[in-house]
Short mmCIF file of C-alpha atoms in Angstrom, two decimals:
data_model
loop_
_atom_site.label_atom_id
_atom_site.label_comp_id
_atom_site.label_asym_id
_atom_site.label_seq_id
_atom_site.Cartn_x
_atom_site.Cartn_y
_atom_site.Cartn_z
CA MET A 1 89.23 179.22 142.26
CA VAL A 2 88.31 175.81 143.60
CA THR A 3 84.92 174.29 142.86
CA ILE A 4 82.31 172.82 145.18
CA ASP A 5 83.27 169.35 143.92
CA THR A 6 86.91 169.98 144.87
CA ILE A 7 85.89 171.10 148.36
CA LEU A 8 83.60 168.11 148.86
CA ASN A 9 86.34 165.77 147.61
CA ALA A 10 88.79 167.31 150.08
CA LEU A 11 86.31 167.02 152.95
CA THR A 12 85.53 163.40 152.08
CA THR A 13 89.21 162.50 151.81
CA LEU A 14 90.03 164.06 155.17
CA LEU A 15 87.06 162.56 156.99
CA VAL A 16 87.76 159.09 155.62
CA THR A 17 91.46 159.36 156.43
CA LEU A 18 90.90 160.77 159.93
CA ASP A 19 88.19 158.14 160.57
CA PRO A 20 86.34 159.82 163.51
CA PRO A 21 84.19 156.73 164.32
CA GLY A 22 87.30 154.56 164.40
CA LEU A 23 88.93 156.93 166.90
CA ALA A 24 85.98 156.71 169.30
CA PRO A 25 86.73 153.32 170.90
CA LEU A 26 90.44 154.14 171.11
CA PHE A 27 89.65 157.41 172.89
CA VAL A 28 87.49 155.52 175.37
CA GLY A 29 90.39 153.18 176.09
CA LEU A 30 92.88 156.05 176.46
CA THR A 31 90.72 157.98 178.91
CA VAL A 32 89.65 155.19 181.25
CA GLY A 33 89.08 156.60 184.73
CA MET A 34 88.57 160.21 183.58
CA ASP A 35 85.42 162.18 184.21
CA ALA A 36 83.51 164.07 181.49
CA ALA A 37 85.42 167.34 182.01
CA GLN A 38 88.81 165.62 181.80
CA ARG A 39 87.81 163.76 178.64
CA ARG A 40 86.60 167.02 177.09
CA HIS A 41 89.94 168.69 177.91
CA VAL A 42 91.91 165.81 176.38
CA ALA A 43 89.71 165.79 173.26
CA MET A 44 89.97 169.57 172.82
CA LEU A 45 93.75 169.71 173.25
CA GLY A 46 94.26 166.68 171.01
CA THR A 47 92.14 167.97 168.13
CA VAL A 48 93.58 171.51 168.31
CA THR A 49 97.12 170.10 168.26
CA ALA A 50 96.31 167.81 165.34
CA PHE A 51 94.70 170.74 163.48
CA GLY A 52 97.88 172.78 163.95
CA ILE A 53 100.03 169.95 162.61
CA LEU A 54 97.88 169.38 159.52
CA ALA A 55 97.43 173.11 158.87
CA GLY A 56 101.20 173.51 158.94
CA PHE A 57 101.62 170.79 156.32
CA ALA A 58 98.83 172.35 154.24
CA LEU A 59 100.67 175.69 154.22
CA VAL A 60 104.31 174.65 153.80
CA GLY A 61 104.12 171.02 152.67
CA ALA A 62 104.51 171.90 148.98
CA GLN A 63 107.47 174.21 149.70
CA LEU A 64 109.11 171.47 151.72
CA LEU A 65 108.71 169.07 148.81
CA GLY A 66 110.22 171.65 146.44
CA PHE A 67 113.18 172.12 148.77
CA LEU A 68 113.74 168.36 148.71
CA GLY A 69 113.42 168.27 144.91
CA ILE A 70 110.20 166.22 144.90
CA SER A 71 107.56 167.13 142.34
CA MET A 72 103.90 167.30 143.30
CA GLY A 73 103.18 164.65 140.68
CA ALA A 74 105.62 162.24 142.31
CA PHE A 75 104.20 162.97 145.75
CA ARG A 76 100.65 162.42 144.48
CA ILE A 77 101.66 158.98 143.19
CA ALA A 78 103.46 158.06 146.42
CA GLY A 79 100.70 159.52 148.57
CA GLY A 80 98.05 157.70 146.56
CA LEU A 81 99.88 154.41 147.10
CA LEU A 82 100.18 155.12 150.83
CA LEU A 83 96.49 155.98 151.13
CA PHE A 84 95.65 152.83 149.18
CA TRP A 85 97.62 150.78 151.70
CA ILE A 86 95.72 152.46 154.54
CA ALA A 87 92.46 151.64 152.73
CA PHE A 88 93.65 148.03 152.42
CA GLU A 89 94.30 147.93 156.17
CA MET A 90 90.86 149.39 156.88
CA ILE A 91 89.06 146.89 154.66
CA PHE A 92 90.87 143.93 156.21
CA GLU A 93 90.73 145.34 159.79
CA ARG A 94 94.46 145.79 160.22
CA ARG A 95 94.47 149.56 160.83
CA ASN A 96 92.47 149.47 164.07
CA ASP A 97 94.66 146.67 165.42
CA ARG A 98 97.76 148.81 164.79
CA LYS A 99 96.14 151.89 166.37
CA GLU A 100 95.09 149.91 169.43
CA LYS A 101 98.66 148.67 169.94
CA THR A 102 99.90 152.27 169.64
CA SER A 103 97.43 153.53 172.23
CA GLU A 104 98.13 150.69 174.66
CA THR A 105 101.89 151.26 174.49
CA ALA A 106 101.54 154.99 174.98
CA VAL A 107 99.32 154.64 178.06
CA THR A 108 101.88 152.49 179.83
CA VAL A 109 104.81 154.78 178.97
CA ASP A 110 103.43 158.34 179.24
CA HIS A 111 101.58 160.02 182.05
CA ILE A 112 97.87 160.55 181.47
CA ARG A 113 98.27 164.33 181.08
CA ASN A 114 100.34 163.81 177.93
CA ILE A 115 97.77 161.58 176.22
CA ALA A 116 96.22 164.52 174.37
CA ILE A 117 99.51 165.15 172.54
CA PHE A 118 100.77 161.59 172.24
CA PRO A 119 99.25 159.36 171.08
CA LEU A 120 95.92 161.17 170.44
CA ALA A 121 97.04 164.15 168.34
CA LEU A 122 100.05 162.34 166.92
CA PRO A 123 99.88 159.70 165.53
CA LEU A 124 96.24 158.64 166.06
CA ILE A 125 94.61 161.76 164.53
CA SER A 126 97.31 163.43 162.44
CA GLY A 127 99.08 160.27 161.38
CA PRO A 128 101.03 159.61 158.16
CA GLY A 129 97.85 159.05 156.16
CA ALA A 130 96.25 162.34 157.25
CA ILE A 131 99.49 164.26 156.66
CA SER A 132 99.91 162.74 153.19
CA ALA A 133 96.29 163.47 152.30
CA THR A 134 96.65 167.09 153.47
CA VAL A 135 99.78 167.72 151.38
CA LEU A 136 98.15 166.07 148.38
CA LEU A 137 95.04 168.20 148.73
CA ALA A 138 97.15 171.35 149.09
CA GLY A 139 98.24 170.84 145.47
CA SER A 140 94.64 171.50 144.37
CA PHE A 141 94.35 174.55 146.66
CA SER A 142 97.34 176.55 145.46
CA ALA A 143 96.02 180.15 145.55
CA PRO A 144 96.03 182.01 148.90
CA LEU A 145 92.22 182.11 149.06
CA ASP A 146 92.03 178.45 148.06
CA ARG A 147 94.52 177.55 150.78
CA ALA A 148 92.34 179.40 153.30
CA ILE A 149 89.41 177.27 152.12
CA LEU A 150 91.50 174.12 152.69
CA ILE A 151 92.29 175.29 156.23
CA ALA A 152 88.55 175.80 156.78
CA VAL A 153 87.88 172.27 155.48
CA LEU A 154 90.50 171.00 157.93
CA GLY A 155 88.69 172.87 160.68
CA VAL A 156 85.37 171.26 159.77
CA SER A 157 87.03 167.84 159.73
CA MET A 158 88.52 168.44 163.17
CA LEU A 159 85.12 169.50 164.50
CA ALA A 160 83.81 166.13 163.31
CA VAL A 161 86.69 164.39 165.10
CA PHE A 162 86.05 166.38 168.29
CA ALA A 163 82.33 165.55 168.14
CA ALA A 164 83.11 161.85 167.70
CA LEU A 165 85.45 161.94 170.70
CA MET A 166 82.82 163.71 172.81
CA ILE A 167 80.21 161.05 172.09
CA ALA A 168 82.78 158.25 172.04
CA PRO A 169 81.34 156.19 174.92
CA ALA A 170 77.80 156.25 173.48
CA LEU A 171 79.03 155.78 169.89
CA ASP A 172 81.15 152.78 170.82
CA ARG A 173 78.18 151.13 172.54
CA PHE A 174 75.85 151.97 169.63
CA LEU A 175 78.07 150.66 166.83
CA GLY A 176 79.31 147.57 168.59
CA ILE A 177 81.89 145.27 167.06
CA THR A 178 79.81 144.52 163.95
CA GLY A 179 78.93 148.15 163.31
CA ARG A 180 82.54 149.32 163.64
CA ALA A 181 83.74 146.59 161.29
CA LEU A 182 81.09 147.45 158.69
CA LEU A 183 81.75 151.20 158.85
CA THR A 184 85.52 150.76 158.68
CA ARG A 185 85.26 148.56 155.58
CA LEU A 186 82.89 150.98 153.86
CA LEU A 187 85.20 153.93 154.52
CA GLY A 188 88.13 151.82 153.33
CA VAL A 189 86.50 151.22 149.95
CA ILE A 190 85.84 154.96 149.54
CA LEU A 191 89.43 155.81 150.49
CA ALA A 192 90.74 153.19 148.03
CA ALA A 193 88.87 154.88 145.18
CA LEU A 194 90.13 158.32 146.22
CA SER A 195 93.71 157.06 146.50
CA VAL A 196 93.60 155.63 142.98
CA GLN A 197 92.36 159.01 141.73
CA PHE A 198 95.32 160.69 143.47
CA ALA A 199 97.73 158.29 141.76
CA VAL A 200 96.11 158.83 138.35
CA ASP A 201 96.34 162.61 138.76
CA GLY A 202 99.96 162.25 139.80
CA ILE A 203 100.82 160.19 136.72
CA ARG A 204 99.15 162.76 134.48
CA SER A 205 101.08 165.57 136.17
CA ALA A 206 104.43 163.77 136.21
CA PHE A 207 104.27 162.76 132.55
CA ASN A 208 102.38 165.86 131.28
CA LEU A 209 99.50 163.73 129.98
#
């Protein structure tokens, strides 16, 4: 049975990786010209789709790794390194630049009705970092009841994302450029520490330490 600390660690990891405040200004840019109802529809469809993607990886990610002959220890090390790189990008403001380029490209290529699926749900919400974090966390929630708890934690995280998207215009104005930069760097430091812990746990598991 998982502990409260494990659940809080999972929630923190997901929230930092998903970065709801960082998605707010991108959502505003993606939904220019939409009214409140249209933005709500896009936000709802995008978060539900992203939840389905991450829940699928939470349920079958470990089995997929086993089929490919990859141990959970090895994936924890690789995932920890990937999350550390994402944290590095957040601290030095490279992640938002990459996300903004992704959103700008998608708007010019796809019709506005597809924005909820691409690029909002994938890759802006359920990107490589979020998928890696979900599969890593699933290793600590191995029992059926524990896995249900992880799905619930994913649901709470997606509610936070949906809330951030709903208040995106006001949040973007409130934070401003300085506020977004400060929050992104702070979340990056937290994610860096969590990613190192993932790598350490992976080394212990891989080498039976």
